[in-house]
Coordinates of N, CA and C and ligand atoms in Angstrom, one line a residue:
M1 N 2.6 9.5 -12.3 CA 2.3 8.6 -12.1 C 1.3 7.8 -11.4
V2 N 0.5 6.7 -11.7 CA -0.7 6.0 -11.0 C 0.0 5.7 -8.9
K3 N -1.1 6.3 -7.8 CA -1.1 5.6 -7.4 C -1.4 4.6 -6.6
L4 N -0.1 3.7 -6.3 CA -1.1 2.9 -5.4 C -1.9 2.8 -3.9
I5 N -3.1 2.6 -4.5 CA -4.1 2.3 -3.7 C -4.1 1.6 -2.5
I6 N -4.1 1.9 -1.1 CA -4.3 1.4 0.5 C -5.7 1.0 0.9
A7 N -5.8 0.2 0.2 CA -7.8 0.6 1.1 C -7.4 -0.6 2.4
A8 N -7.8 0.7 3.9 CA -8.3 0.3 4.9 C -10.4 -0.7 5.2
N9 N -10.1 -1.7 5.1 CA -11.8 -2.2 5.5 C -12.0 -2.3 6.4
W10 N -12.8 -1.3 7.9 CA -12.3 -2.2 9.1 C -14.0 -2.3 9.9
K11 N -14.8 -3.2 8.5 CA -15.5 -4.3 8.5 C -16.7 -3.7 9.4
M12 N -17.2 -4.9 10.6 CA -18.1 -4.1 12.0 C -17.6 -3.9 12.8
N13 N -16.5 -2.5 12.1 CA -16.1 -2.0 13.7 C -15.6 -0.9 13.9
K14 N -15.4 -0.5 15.7 CA -15.5 1.3 15.8 C -16.4 1.9 15.9
T15 N -17.5 2.6 16.5 CA -18.3 3.5 17.1 C -17.7 4.8 17.0
R16 N -18.8 5.7 16.9 CA -18.2 7.2 16.1 C -16.5 7.4 17.3
K17 N -17.8 7.4 18.1 CA -15.9 7.8 19.0 C -14.9 7.4 18.5
E18 N -14.4 6.0 18.7 CA -13.2 5.9 18.2 C -13.1 5.6 16.8
A19 N -13.9 5.6 15.4 CA -13.2 5.9 14.3 C -12.5 7.7 14.5
A20 N -13.7 8.3 15.0 CA -11.9 10.5 15.7 C -11.2 9.6 15.8
S21 N -11.4 8.6 17.3 CA -9.9 7.9 17.4 C -8.6 8.1 16.8
L22 N -9.4 7.1 15.8 CA -8.4 6.0 14.7 C -7.6 7.0 13.7
I23 N -8.8 7.9 13.5 CA -8.5 8.7 12.4 C -7.2 9.5 12.6
K24 N -7.7 9.8 13.7 CA -6.5 10.9 14.8 C -5.3 10.9 14.2
K25 N -5.4 8.9 15.1 CA -3.5 8.1 15.4 C -3.2 7.9 13.3
V26 N -4.1 7.9 13.1 CA -3.0 7.6 11.3 C -2.6 9.2 10.2
R27 N -2.9 10.0 10.9 CA -2.7 11.7 10.9 C -2.0 11.8 9.7
P28 N -0.8 11.0 10.4 CA 1.0 11.0 9.3 C 0.2 10.8 7.9
I29 N -0.5 10.0 7.5 CA -0.3 9.6 5.9 C -1.9 9.3 5.4
L30 N -2.5 10.6 5.8 CA -3.4 10.7 5.7 C -3.3 12.4 4.0
N31 N -2.5 13.3 3.7 CA -2.1 13.0 2.9 C -1.3 13.6 2.6
N32 N -0.8 10.7 2.6 CA 0.3 11.7 1.2 C 0.1 11.0 0.2
K33 N 1.8 11.6 -0.6 CA 1.9 12.2 -2.2 C 2.0 11.0 -3.2
Q34 N 2.7 10.2 -2.1 CA 2.6 8.4 -3.1 C 2.1 6.7 -3.6
R35 N 0.5 7.6 -2.4 CA -0.3 6.4 -2.0 C -1.7 7.3 -2.5
E36 N -3.4 6.0 -2.9 CA -4.0 6.9 -3.0 C -4.8 6.1 -1.3
V37 N -5.2 6.7 -0.4 CA -6.1 6.1 0.6 C -6.8 6.5 1.4
V38 N -7.6 5.1 1.1 CA -9.2 4.9 1.3 C -9.9 4.2 3.3
I39 N -9.7 5.3 3.0 CA -10.6 4.1 4.7 C -12.1 4.1 4.2
F40 N -12.7 2.7 4.8 CA -14.2 2.1 4.9 C -14.5 2.2 5.8
P41 N -15.1 3.0 6.7 CA -16.4 2.9 7.9 C -17.4 2.4 8.3
P42 N -18.4 2.0 9.2 CA -18.9 1.7 9.6 C -20.3 2.5 8.6
F43 N -21.1 2.5 8.0 CA -22.4 3.3 7.4 C -22.7 4.7 9.0
T44 N -22.3 4.1 9.8 CA -22.0 5.1 11.2 C -21.5 5.7 11.8
C45 N -19.9 5.9 11.0 CA -19.0 6.3 10.9 C -18.7 7.9 9.9
L46 N -19.7 6.9 8.7 CA -18.7 8.4 7.2 C -19.4 9.5 8.2
D47 N -19.6 10.5 8.5 CA -19.8 12.2 8.5 C -18.8 11.5 9.7
V48 N -18.4 11.7 10.5 CA -17.6 11.1 11.5 C -16.3 11.8 11.1
V49 N -15.7 10.3 9.7 CA -14.9 10.4 9.8 C -14.7 11.5 7.9
S50 N -16.0 12.0 7.1 CA -15.9 13.0 6.7 C -15.2 14.4 6.9
K51 N -15.7 14.5 8.1 CA -15.2 15.6 8.4 C -13.5 16.2 9.2
L52 N -13.0 14.7 9.6 CA -11.9 14.2 10.3 C -11.4 15.0 8.7
L53 N -11.3 13.7 7.9 CA -10.9 14.1 6.4 C -11.3 15.7 5.3
K54 N -11.5 16.6 5.7 CA -11.7 17.7 5.0 C -10.4 18.2 5.2
G55 N -10.0 17.9 3.6 CA -8.4 19.0 3.1 C -6.8 18.2 3.8
K56 N -7.5 16.9 3.3 CA -6.6 15.7 3.5 C -6.8 15.3 1.9
S57 N -5.5 14.1 1.0 CA -6.1 13.9 -0.1 C -6.4 12.7 0.2
A58 N -6.8 11.3 1.7 CA -7.4 9.8 1.7 C -8.6 10.2 1.0
K59 N -9.1 9.1 0.5 CA -10.3 9.1 0.1 C -11.9 8.4 1.7
F60 N -12.7 8.3 1.2 CA -13.1 7.2 2.4 C -14.5 7.2 0.7
G61 N -14.6 5.8 1.6 CA -16.2 5.1 0.5 C -16.9 3.9 2.2
A62 N -18.3 3.7 0.9 CA -18.7 2.8 2.3 C -18.6 0.7 2.6
Q63 N -18.9 0.0 2.7 CA -18.7 -1.3 2.8 C -19.7 -1.6 1.7
N64 N -21.0 -1.1 1.7 CA -21.0 -1.8 0.6 C -22.7 -0.8 0.2
M65 N -23.7 -1.1 -0.9 CA -24.9 0.4 -0.7 C -26.2 -1.1 -1.5
H66 N -27.3 -0.4 -2.3 CA -28.2 -1.2 -2.8 C -27.8 -0.8 -4.5
Y67 N -28.1 -1.1 -4.9 CA -28.3 -1.7 -6.8 C -29.2 -0.3 -7.0
E68 N -30.5 0.0 -5.6 CA -31.8 0.7 -6.3 C -31.1 2.3 -5.5
T69 N -32.3 3.4 -6.8 CA -31.4 4.5 -5.8 C -32.7 5.1 -4.9
K70 N -33.2 4.4 -4.5 CA -34.6 4.2 -3.5 C -35.4 3.1 -3.5
G71 N -35.9 3.8 -2.1 CA -37.8 2.8 -2.3 C -37.9 2.1 -1.0
P72 N -38.9 0.8 -1.6 CA -38.8 0.3 0.3 C -37.6 -1.2 0.3
Y73 N -36.8 -0.3 0.7 CA -35.9 -1.7 0.3 C -34.8 -1.0 2.5
T74 N -36.1 -1.5 3.1 CA -35.5 -2.2 5.4 C -34.9 -1.9 5.0
G75 N -33.7 -1.0 5.6 CA -32.1 -1.8 5.7 C -31.2 -1.6 5.0
E76 N -31.6 -0.8 3.5 CA -30.1 -0.6 3.0 C -30.0 0.8 2.6
I77 N -28.9 1.3 2.2 CA -29.0 2.9 1.6 C -28.4 2.4 0.3
S78 N -29.0 4.3 0.2 CA -28.5 4.4 -1.1 C -27.3 4.9 -1.8
V79 N -26.9 4.8 -3.0 CA -26.1 6.6 -3.6 C -25.5 7.0 -3.4
D80 N -27.3 7.5 -3.4 CA -27.4 9.5 -3.1 C -27.1 9.6 -1.6
M81 N -27.6 8.8 -0.8 CA -27.6 8.6 0.7 C -25.5 8.8 1.1
L82 N -25.3 8.6 0.5 CA -23.7 8.4 0.1 C -22.6 9.5 -0.2
K83 N -23.0 10.1 -0.9 CA -23.0 11.0 -2.1 C -23.0 12.0 -0.8
E84 N -24.1 12.4 -0.2 CA -24.5 12.7 0.8 C -23.2 13.6 2.3
V85 N -23.1 12.3 2.1 CA -21.1 12.3 3.3 C -20.0 12.6 2.1
G86 N -20.3 12.7 0.9 CA -19.1 12.9 1.1 C -18.1 11.8 0.2
C87 N -19.1 10.7 0.0 CA -17.7 9.0 -0.1 C -18.4 9.3 -2.3
S88 N -16.7 8.7 -2.5 CA -16.0 8.5 -3.7 C -16.2 6.6 -3.7
Y89 N -16.2 6.3 -2.5 CA -15.7 4.4 -3.2 C -17.1 4.1 -2.8
V90 N -16.8 2.4 -2.9 CA -18.0 1.9 -2.6 C -17.0 0.6 -2.8
L91 N -17.0 -0.7 -1.9 CA -17.0 -2.0 -1.8 C -18.1 -3.4 -2.8
I92 N -17.8 -3.6 -2.9 CA -18.9 -4.7 -3.6 C -18.3 -5.8 -4.1
G93 N -19.4 -6.3 -3.0 CA -19.7 -7.9 -3.7 C -18.0 -8.5 -2.4
H94 N -17.6 -7.5 -1.2 CA -16.6 -8.8 -0.1 C -17.3 -10.2 -0.4
S95 N -16.5 -10.5 -0.1 CA -16.8 -12.2 0.2 C -17.5 -12.1 1.9
E96 N -17.3 -11.3 1.9 CA -18.7 -11.9 3.5 C -19.5 -11.9 3.7
R97 N -19.8 -10.5 2.4 CA -20.9 -10.4 2.4 C -22.0 -11.4 1.0
R98 N -21.2 -12.1 0.4 CA -21.2 -13.3 -0.8 C -21.7 -14.3 0.3
I99 N -21.8 -14.6 1.5 CA -21.2 -15.6 2.5 C -22.2 -15.6 2.9
N100 N -21.6 -14.0 4.1 CA -22.6 -14.3 4.8 C -25.1 -13.2 4.9
C101 N -24.3 -12.7 3.8 CA -25.7 -12.0 3.5 C -26.5 -12.3 2.1
N102 N -25.3 -14.1 0.6 CA -25.8 -14.4 -0.3 C -26.4 -12.8 -1.2
E103 N -25.1 -12.3 -1.0 CA -25.9 -12.0 -2.9 C -24.4 -12.1 -4.0
N104 N -25.2 -12.4 -4.7 CA -25.0 -13.2 -5.8 C -24.1 -12.1 -6.5
D105 N -23.3 -12.9 -7.7 CA -23.0 -12.1 -9.3 C -23.6 -11.1 -10.0
E106 N -25.1 -11.7 -9.7 CA -26.4 -10.5 -10.1 C -26.5 -8.8 -9.6
D107 N -26.2 -9.5 -8.2 CA -26.5 -7.7 -7.5 C -25.3 -7.8 -7.6
V108 N -24.5 -8.7 -7.5 CA -22.5 -7.6 -7.4 C -23.4 -6.3 -8.6
N109 N -23.2 -7.4 -10.0 CA -23.5 -6.8 -11.1 C -24.7 -5.6 -10.8
R110 N -24.9 -5.4 -9.9 CA -26.3 -4.6 -10.9 C -25.8 -2.9 -9.9
K111 N -25.0 -3.6 -8.7 CA -24.8 -2.7 -7.9 C -23.5 -1.4 -8.4
I112 N -22.3 -2.9 -9.5 CA -21.5 -2.0 -9.9 C -21.6 -1.0 -10.3
R113 N -22.3 -1.3 -11.6 CA -23.3 -0.6 -12.1 C -24.1 1.1 -11.8
T114 N -24.4 0.3 -10.6 CA -25.1 1.7 -10.4 C -24.2 2.8 -9.2
A115 N -23.2 2.0 -8.6 CA -22.0 2.5 -7.7 C -21.1 3.8 -10.1
V116 N -21.7 2.8 -10.7 CA -20.6 3.4 -11.8 C -21.5 5.2 -12.3
E117 N -23.0 4.9 -13.1 CA -23.6 5.5 -13.8 C -23.9 6.9 -12.2
N118 N -22.6 6.5 -11.1 CA -23.1 7.9 -10.0 C -22.4 8.0 -10.5
E119 N -21.3 7.9 -11.2 CA -20.0 8.9 -10.5 C -18.5 8.4 -9.3
F120 N -19.5 6.6 -8.6 CA -18.8 6.4 -7.8 C -17.0 5.4 -8.4
T121 N -16.0 5.0 -7.2 CA -16.0 4.3 -7.8 C -15.8 3.1 -6.6
P122 N -15.8 1.9 -7.7 CA -16.5 0.4 -7.2 C -15.7 0.2 -6.5
I123 N -15.2 -1.0 -6.1 CA -14.3 -1.8 -5.5 C -14.8 -3.8 -6.3
L124 N -14.9 -2.9 -6.6 CA -15.4 -5.0 -6.8 C -14.5 -6.4 -6.3
C125 N -14.9 -7.0 -5.3 CA -14.6 -7.9 -4.9 C -14.7 -9.2 -5.5
I126 N -13.4 -10.0 -4.9 CA -13.9 -11.6 -6.1 C -12.1 -12.1 -4.9
G127 N -12.6 -13.0 -5.8 CA -11.5 -14.8 -4.6 C -12.3 -16.0 -5.3
E128 N -11.3 -16.7 -5.1 CA -11.4 -18.2 -4.2 C -11.7 -19.1 -3.2
N129 N -12.4 -19.3 -2.7 CA -12.3 -20.5 -1.6 C -11.3 -21.6 -2.1
L130 N -11.0 -21.9 -0.9 CA -9.5 -22.9 -0.4 C -10.5 -24.2 -0.8
D131 N -11.0 -24.9 -1.3 CA -11.5 -26.3 -2.2 C -11.1 -26.1 -3.4
E132 N -11.4 -24.4 -3.5 CA -11.9 -24.1 -5.4 C -10.1 -23.3 -5.8
R133 N -9.1 -23.6 -5.2 CA -7.9 -23.4 -4.8 C -7.3 -24.7 -5.2
E134 N -8.0 -25.5 -3.8 CA -7.1 -26.8 -3.6 C -7.7 -27.5 -5.3
S135 N -8.4 -27.7 -6.4 CA -8.7 -28.2 -7.4 C -9.2 -27.4 -8.2
E136 N -7.9 -26.2 -8.4 CA -7.7 -25.7 -9.6 C -8.3 -25.2 -10.0
R137 N -9.7 -24.7 -9.5 CA -10.0 -24.0 -10.2 C -10.4 -23.3 -10.0
T138 N -8.8 -22.1 -8.9 CA -9.6 -21.0 -9.0 C -9.9 -19.8 -10.3
D139 N -8.9 -20.2 -11.5 CA -8.9 -19.6 -12.2 C -10.2 -19.3 -12.8
A140 N -11.1 -20.5 -13.0 CA -12.4 -20.3 -13.0 C -13.4 -19.5 -12.9
I141 N -13.2 -19.6 -11.1 CA -13.7 -18.7 -10.8 C -13.7 -17.4 -10.3
L142 N -12.3 -16.6 -10.9 CA -12.3 -15.3 -10.3 C -12.8 -14.3 -12.2
E143 N -12.9 -15.9 -13.3 CA -13.1 -15.5 -14.6 C -15.0 -14.9 -13.7
E144 N -16.1 -16.6 -13.9 CA -16.9 -16.4 -14.1 C -17.2 -14.9 -13.2
Q145 N -16.8 -14.8 -11.5 CA -17.2 -13.8 -11.2 C -16.9 -12.4 -11.6
I146 N -15.2 -11.5 -12.7 CA -15.3 -11.1 -12.7 C -16.3 -10.7 -14.2
R147 N -16.2 -11.2 -14.9 CA -17.6 -11.2 -16.4 C -18.7 -11.1 -16.0
N148 N -19.6 -11.7 -15.2 CA -21.0 -11.6 -14.2 C -20.6 -10.2 -14.4
G149 N -19.3 -10.2 -12.7 CA -19.7 -8.8 -11.7 C -19.8 -7.3 -13.7
L150 N -18.6 -7.6 -14.4 CA -19.2 -6.3 -15.2 C -19.8 -5.8 -16.3
N151 N -20.3 -7.6 -16.6 CA -21.4 -8.1 -17.0 C -22.7 -6.5 -17.6
G152 N -22.4 -6.4 -19.4 CA -23.1 -5.4 -19.5 C -21.6 -3.3 -19.6
L153 N -20.6 -3.9 -18.8 CA -20.5 -2.8 -18.4 C -18.8 -2.1 -20.5
T154 N -19.7 -1.4 -20.7 CA -18.6 -0.7 -21.8 C -16.8 -0.5 -21.4
K155 N -16.4 -0.1 -22.7 CA -14.2 0.0 -21.9 C -15.2 1.8 -21.3
D156 N -15.4 2.5 -21.6 CA -15.2 4.2 -20.2 C -15.5 3.8 -19.5
K157 N -17.0 2.6 -18.9 CA -17.5 2.9 -17.5 C -16.6 1.9 -17.4
V158 N -15.8 0.6 -17.6 CA -15.6 -0.5 -17.1 C -14.2 -0.3 -16.2
L159 N -13.4 1.8 -16.5 CA -12.3 2.1 -16.7 C -12.0 2.4 -15.1
K160 N -13.9 3.2 -14.7 CA -14.2 3.2 -13.1 C -14.2 2.2 -12.1
V161 N -13.7 1.0 -12.8 CA -13.9 -0.5 -11.6 C -12.5 -0.3 -11.0
V162 N -12.2 -0.6 -9.9 CA -11.5 -1.8 -9.5 C -11.4 -2.4 -9.3
I163 N -10.4 -3.6 -9.3 CA -10.8 -5.0 -9.0 C -10.3 -5.4 -7.9
A164 N -10.7 -6.2 -6.8 CA -10.4 -7.0 -5.9 C -9.6 -7.8 -5.3
Y165 N -8.4 -9.0 -6.4 CA -8.7 -10.6 -5.6 C -8.2 -10.0 -4.2
E166 N -9.0 -11.3 -4.0 CA -8.8 -11.0 -1.7 C -9.8 -13.2 -1.4
P167 N -7.9 -14.1 -2.1 CA -8.4 -15.6 -1.9 C -8.7 -15.4 -0.9
I168 N -10.1 -15.5 -0.9 CA -12.2 -16.3 0.4 C -10.6 -16.5 2.6
W169 N -9.8 -17.5 1.4 CA -8.3 -18.2 2.2 C -7.8 -17.8 3.2
A170 N -8.1 -16.6 2.6 CA -6.3 -15.4 2.9 C -7.3 -14.2 3.9
I171 N -8.3 -14.0 4.0 CA -9.8 -12.9 4.7 C -9.1 -13.0 6.1
G172 N -8.8 -12.7 6.9 CA -8.8 -12.6 8.3 C -7.8 -13.9 9.1
T173 N -7.5 -14.4 8.0 CA -6.2 -16.2 8.8 C -4.8 -16.0 9.0
G174 N -4.5 -14.5 8.5 CA -3.2 -14.6 8.9 C -1.3 -15.4 8.0
R175 N -3.0 -16.0 6.6 CA -2.4 -16.4 5.2 C -1.6 -15.7 4.8
S176 N -1.7 -14.8 4.6 CA -1.8 -14.5 3.1 C -1.0 -15.7 2.0
A177 N -1.5 -14.8 0.7 CA -1.2 -15.1 -1.1 C -0.1 -14.6 -0.8
T178 N 1.3 -15.7 -1.5 CA 2.4 -15.4 -1.7 C 2.6 -14.5 -2.8
T179 N 3.1 -13.4 -2.8 CA 3.6 -12.2 -3.1 C 4.3 -13.0 -4.6
E180 N 4.2 -14.5 -5.1 CA 4.1 -15.2 -6.7 C 1.7 -15.2 -6.9
Q181 N 1.6 -15.9 -5.7 CA 0.2 -16.5 -5.8 C -0.3 -15.2 -6.9
A182 N -0.5 -14.0 -5.7 CA -0.8 -12.8 -6.2 C -0.5 -12.7 -7.5
S183 N 0.4 -12.5 -7.5 CA 1.1 -11.6 -9.0 C 0.3 -12.1 -10.0
H184 N 1.1 -13.8 -9.5 CA -0.4 -15.0 -11.0 C -1.8 -14.4 -11.2
A185 N -2.7 -14.2 -10.3 CA -3.7 -13.8 -10.1 C -4.2 -13.1 -11.2
H186 N -3.3 -12.2 -10.6 CA -3.8 -10.6 -11.3 C -3.4 -10.5 -13.0
S187 N -2.0 -11.4 -12.8 CA -1.5 -11.4 -14.6 C -2.6 -12.4 -15.1
E188 N -3.3 -13.6 -14.6 CA -4.8 -13.9 -14.5 C -6.1 -13.1 -15.8
I189 N -6.4 -12.7 -14.1 CA -7.3 -11.0 -14.5 C -6.9 -10.2 -15.9
R190 N -5.7 -10.1 -15.3 CA -5.2 -8.6 -17.1 C -5.6 -9.2 -18.1
K191 N -4.9 -10.7 -18.6 CA -5.6 -11.9 -19.7 C -6.5 -11.3 -19.9
L192 N -7.9 -11.8 -18.7 CA -9.6 -11.7 -19.1 C -9.9 -11.0 -20.0
L193 N -9.5 -8.8 -18.9 CA -9.9 -8.0 -19.7 C -9.0 -8.1 -20.5
T194 N -8.2 -8.3 -21.3 CA -7.4 -7.9 -23.1 C -8.7 -8.5 -23.5
N195 N -9.0 -10.3 -22.8 CA -10.3 -10.8 -23.8 C -11.3 -10.5 -24.1
M196 N -11.3 -9.5 -23.0 CA -13.2 -9.3 -22.2 C -13.1 -7.9 -23.2
Y197 N -12.0 -7.1 -23.2 CA -12.2 -5.2 -23.6 C -11.0 -5.5 -24.2
D198 N -10.0 -5.0 -24.1 CA -8.9 -4.7 -25.1 C -8.0 -3.9 -24.1
R199 N -6.1 -4.9 -25.0 CA -5.2 -4.0 -24.0 C -5.1 -3.0 -22.9
D200 N -4.7 -2.6 -24.0 CA -5.2 -0.4 -23.2 C -6.4 -0.6 -21.9
V201 N -7.7 -1.3 -21.8 CA -8.6 -1.2 -21.2 C -7.3 -2.6 -19.7
A202 N -7.2 -3.3 -19.8 CA -6.1 -4.6 -19.2 C -5.1 -3.6 -18.2
Q203 N -5.0 -3.1 -19.3 CA -3.6 -2.5 -18.8 C -3.4 -1.0 -17.8
K204 N -4.5 -0.7 -17.8 CA -5.2 0.8 -16.9 C -5.9 0.6 -15.8
M205 N -7.2 -0.5 -16.1 CA -7.1 -1.3 -15.5 C -6.8 -1.1 -13.5
R206 N -7.1 -0.1 -12.5 CA -6.1 -1.4 -11.3 C -6.9 -1.8 -10.6
I207 N -6.4 -3.0 -10.3 CA -6.2 -4.6 -9.4 C -5.9 -5.1 -8.2
L208 N -5.8 -4.7 -6.9 CA -5.8 -4.6 -6.3 C -5.6 -5.8 -5.0
Y209 N -4.5 -6.2 -4.0 CA -4.3 -7.7 -3.2 C -5.3 -7.5 -2.1
G210 N -5.9 -8.3 -1.2 CA -6.0 -8.0 0.2 C -6.5 -9.6 0.4
G211 N -6.0 -9.6 1.8 CA -5.8 -11.3 2.5 C -5.2 -10.9 3.5
S212 N -5.7 -10.5 5.3 CA -3.9 -10.6 5.3 C -3.0 -10.0 5.7
V213 N -2.6 -9.5 4.9 CA -2.1 -8.2 4.6 C -1.6 -7.2 5.3
T214 N 0.4 -7.3 6.4 CA 0.6 -7.4 7.6 C 2.1 -6.1 7.0
S215 N 1.9 -5.6 8.5 CA 3.7 -5.3 8.1 C 4.3 -5.0 7.3
E216 N 4.5 -6.6 7.7 CA 5.3 -7.5 7.8 C 5.2 -7.9 6.6
N217 N 4.8 -8.1 6.3 CA 4.9 -9.2 3.8 C 4.2 -7.5 3.2
I218 N 3.7 -6.9 3.5 CA 3.7 -5.6 3.1 C 5.3 -5.5 1.2
S219 N 6.2 -5.2 2.3 CA 8.0 -4.7 1.1 C 8.1 -6.2 0.6
S220 N 7.0 -7.3 0.5 CA 7.0 -8.6 -0.4 C 6.1 -8.3 -1.4
L221 N 5.1 -7.9 -0.7 CA 4.3 -8.2 -2.1 C 4.1 -6.3 -2.5
L222 N 4.5 -5.6 -2.1 CA 4.7 -4.9 -3.0 C 5.3 -5.6 -4.2
R223 N 6.2 -6.0 -3.9 CA 7.4 -6.1 -5.3 C 6.1 -7.2 -6.0
G224 N 5.3 -8.0 -5.5 CA 4.2 -8.3 -7.4 C 4.2 -7.3 -8.2
K225 N 4.4 -8.1 -8.8 CA 4.1 -7.7 -10.6 C 2.1 -7.4 -10.8
G226 N 2.5 -6.3 -11.4 CA 0.7 -6.0 -12.0 C 0.1 -5.6 -10.4
I227 N -0.1 -5.2 -9.5 CA -0.4 -5.1 -8.3 C -0.2 -3.9 -7.8
D228 N -1.9 -3.2 -7.7 CA -1.5 -2.3 -7.7 C -2.6 -1.2 -6.2
G229 N -2.4 -1.8 -5.5 CA -2.2 -1.4 -3.9 C -3.3 -2.6 -3.6
F230 N -3.9 -2.6 -2.2 CA -4.3 -3.4 -1.7 C -4.9 -3.3 -0.7
L231 N -6.0 -3.6 -0.3 CA -7.3 -3.6 0.6 C -6.8 -4.3 2.1
V232 N -7.3 -4.4 2.4 CA -5.9 -4.1 4.5 C -7.5 -4.1 4.8
G233 N -7.4 -5.4 6.3 CA -9.0 -5.3 7.3 C -8.2 -5.0 8.3
G234 N -8.0 -6.3 8.9 CA -7.8 -6.9 10.6 C -6.2 -5.7 10.8
A235 N -5.6 -5.8 9.7 CA -4.0 -4.9 10.4 C -4.1 -3.5 10.1
S236 N -6.0 -1.9 9.1 CA -6.1 -1.2 8.9 C -7.1 -0.8 10.4
L237 N -6.9 -1.6 12.0 CA -7.8 -1.2 13.1 C -6.6 -1.0 13.4
K238 N -5.1 -0.8 13.5 CA -4.1 -0.8 14.3 C -3.3 0.4 13.6
P239 N -3.1 1.8 14.6 CA -2.7 2.7 13.4 C -1.1 2.5 13.2
D240 N -0.7 2.0 13.7 CA 1.0 2.2 13.4 C 0.9 0.8 12.7
E241 N 0.3 0.2 12.6 CA 0.7 -0.8 12.4 C -0.1 -0.2 10.2
F242 N -0.4 0.4 10.8 CA -2.0 0.6 9.6 C -0.8 1.9 7.9
I243 N 0.0 2.8 9.4 CA 0.7 3.9 9.5 C 2.3 2.9 7.9
K244 N 2.1 1.8 8.9 CA 3.8 1.4 8.0 C 3.5 0.7 6.9
I245 N 1.9 0.2 6.9 CA 1.8 -0.9 5.5 C 1.2 0.7 4.7
V246 N 1.3 1.7 4.9 CA 0.9 3.1 3.7 C 2.7 3.4 3.4
K247 N 3.4 3.7 4.4 CA 4.4 3.9 4.1 C 5.8 3.3 3.6
A248 N 5.4 1.5 3.4 CA 6.1 0.6 3.2 C 6.8 1.0 1.9
K249 N 7.8 -0.3 1.1 CA 9.0 0.4 0.5 C 9.0 -1.1 0.2
P250 N 8.8 -1.7 -1.9 CA 8.7 -2.4 -1.5 C 10.7 -3.0 -1.5
K251 N 10.6 -4.4 -1.7 CA 11.5 -5.5 -0.9 C 12.6 -5.0 -2.0
V252 N 14.4 -4.6 -1.4 CA 15.4 -5.2 -2.1 C 15.9 -6.7 -2.2
V253 N 15.3 -7.0 -3.5 CA 16.3 -8.7 -2.3 C 17.9 -8.5 -4.0
R254 N 18.7 -9.1 -3.6 CA 20.1 -8.9 -3.4 C 20.2 -10.0 -4.5
Ligands
PEP1 C1 -11.1 -7.7 4.5 O1 -11.8 -8.1 4.3 O2 -11.6 -6.9 2.2 C2 -9.5 -8.4 3.9 C3 -8.7 -8.4 3.5 O3 -9.5 -8.2 6.3 P1 -7.8 -9.2 6.4 O4 -7.3 -8.1 5.5 O5 -8.4 -8.9 7.5 O6 -7.7 -10.4 5.2

């Protein structure tokens, strides 16, 4: 059985001491048999998290990396540097980076390719803003981001990529997509992947939902068809909340 992924994006939060304290508090879910827990701390906490996760099934990764493997890129970090501290995942193209750091689809594609070529699991983040949703351009935006983001990847390479559908209007706003909206987007993404590759690839690729996931809405979102896990921001910084999210079961509808 493929485990659902529950990923924690800590964003620019937690000093090394705070990171150690948070990892210790979420210890009960670091060896979870039903879920693949992945922690994304800031760069400065990667080694702290690495040490504390030794012998646990939970994995960890970086929130970004450069597409070049070395060179004159002041302030950037390479795949080998991340490998050295034991990362196996990397977030690519998070909307906060697309918006605040002007990351475009071409940068995203180059990063995805570097990650895959180096045996990393990239999580390709995509999603529409509110204006695009309200003007019914969601499917077109997702298609553009996926086609560009996965450009040049063969079938066996693309299977190493995880996609996170994260509508921008839902990130950090407290307004999650409904289970139906998330399932619909996931099903459109799978149709597109069938078109670009084939049905087998589309079924096997893991697609996460992210955007204001909490312990309150997780049981409902878990009912969503085709949702292979969640990328959790704000709620992953609260240990009790994150433990509840990892342990949650789908809501039973009578
Ligand atoms: C995110 O930043 O990826 C995210 C989903 O944030 P939040 O859960 O806070 O909306």
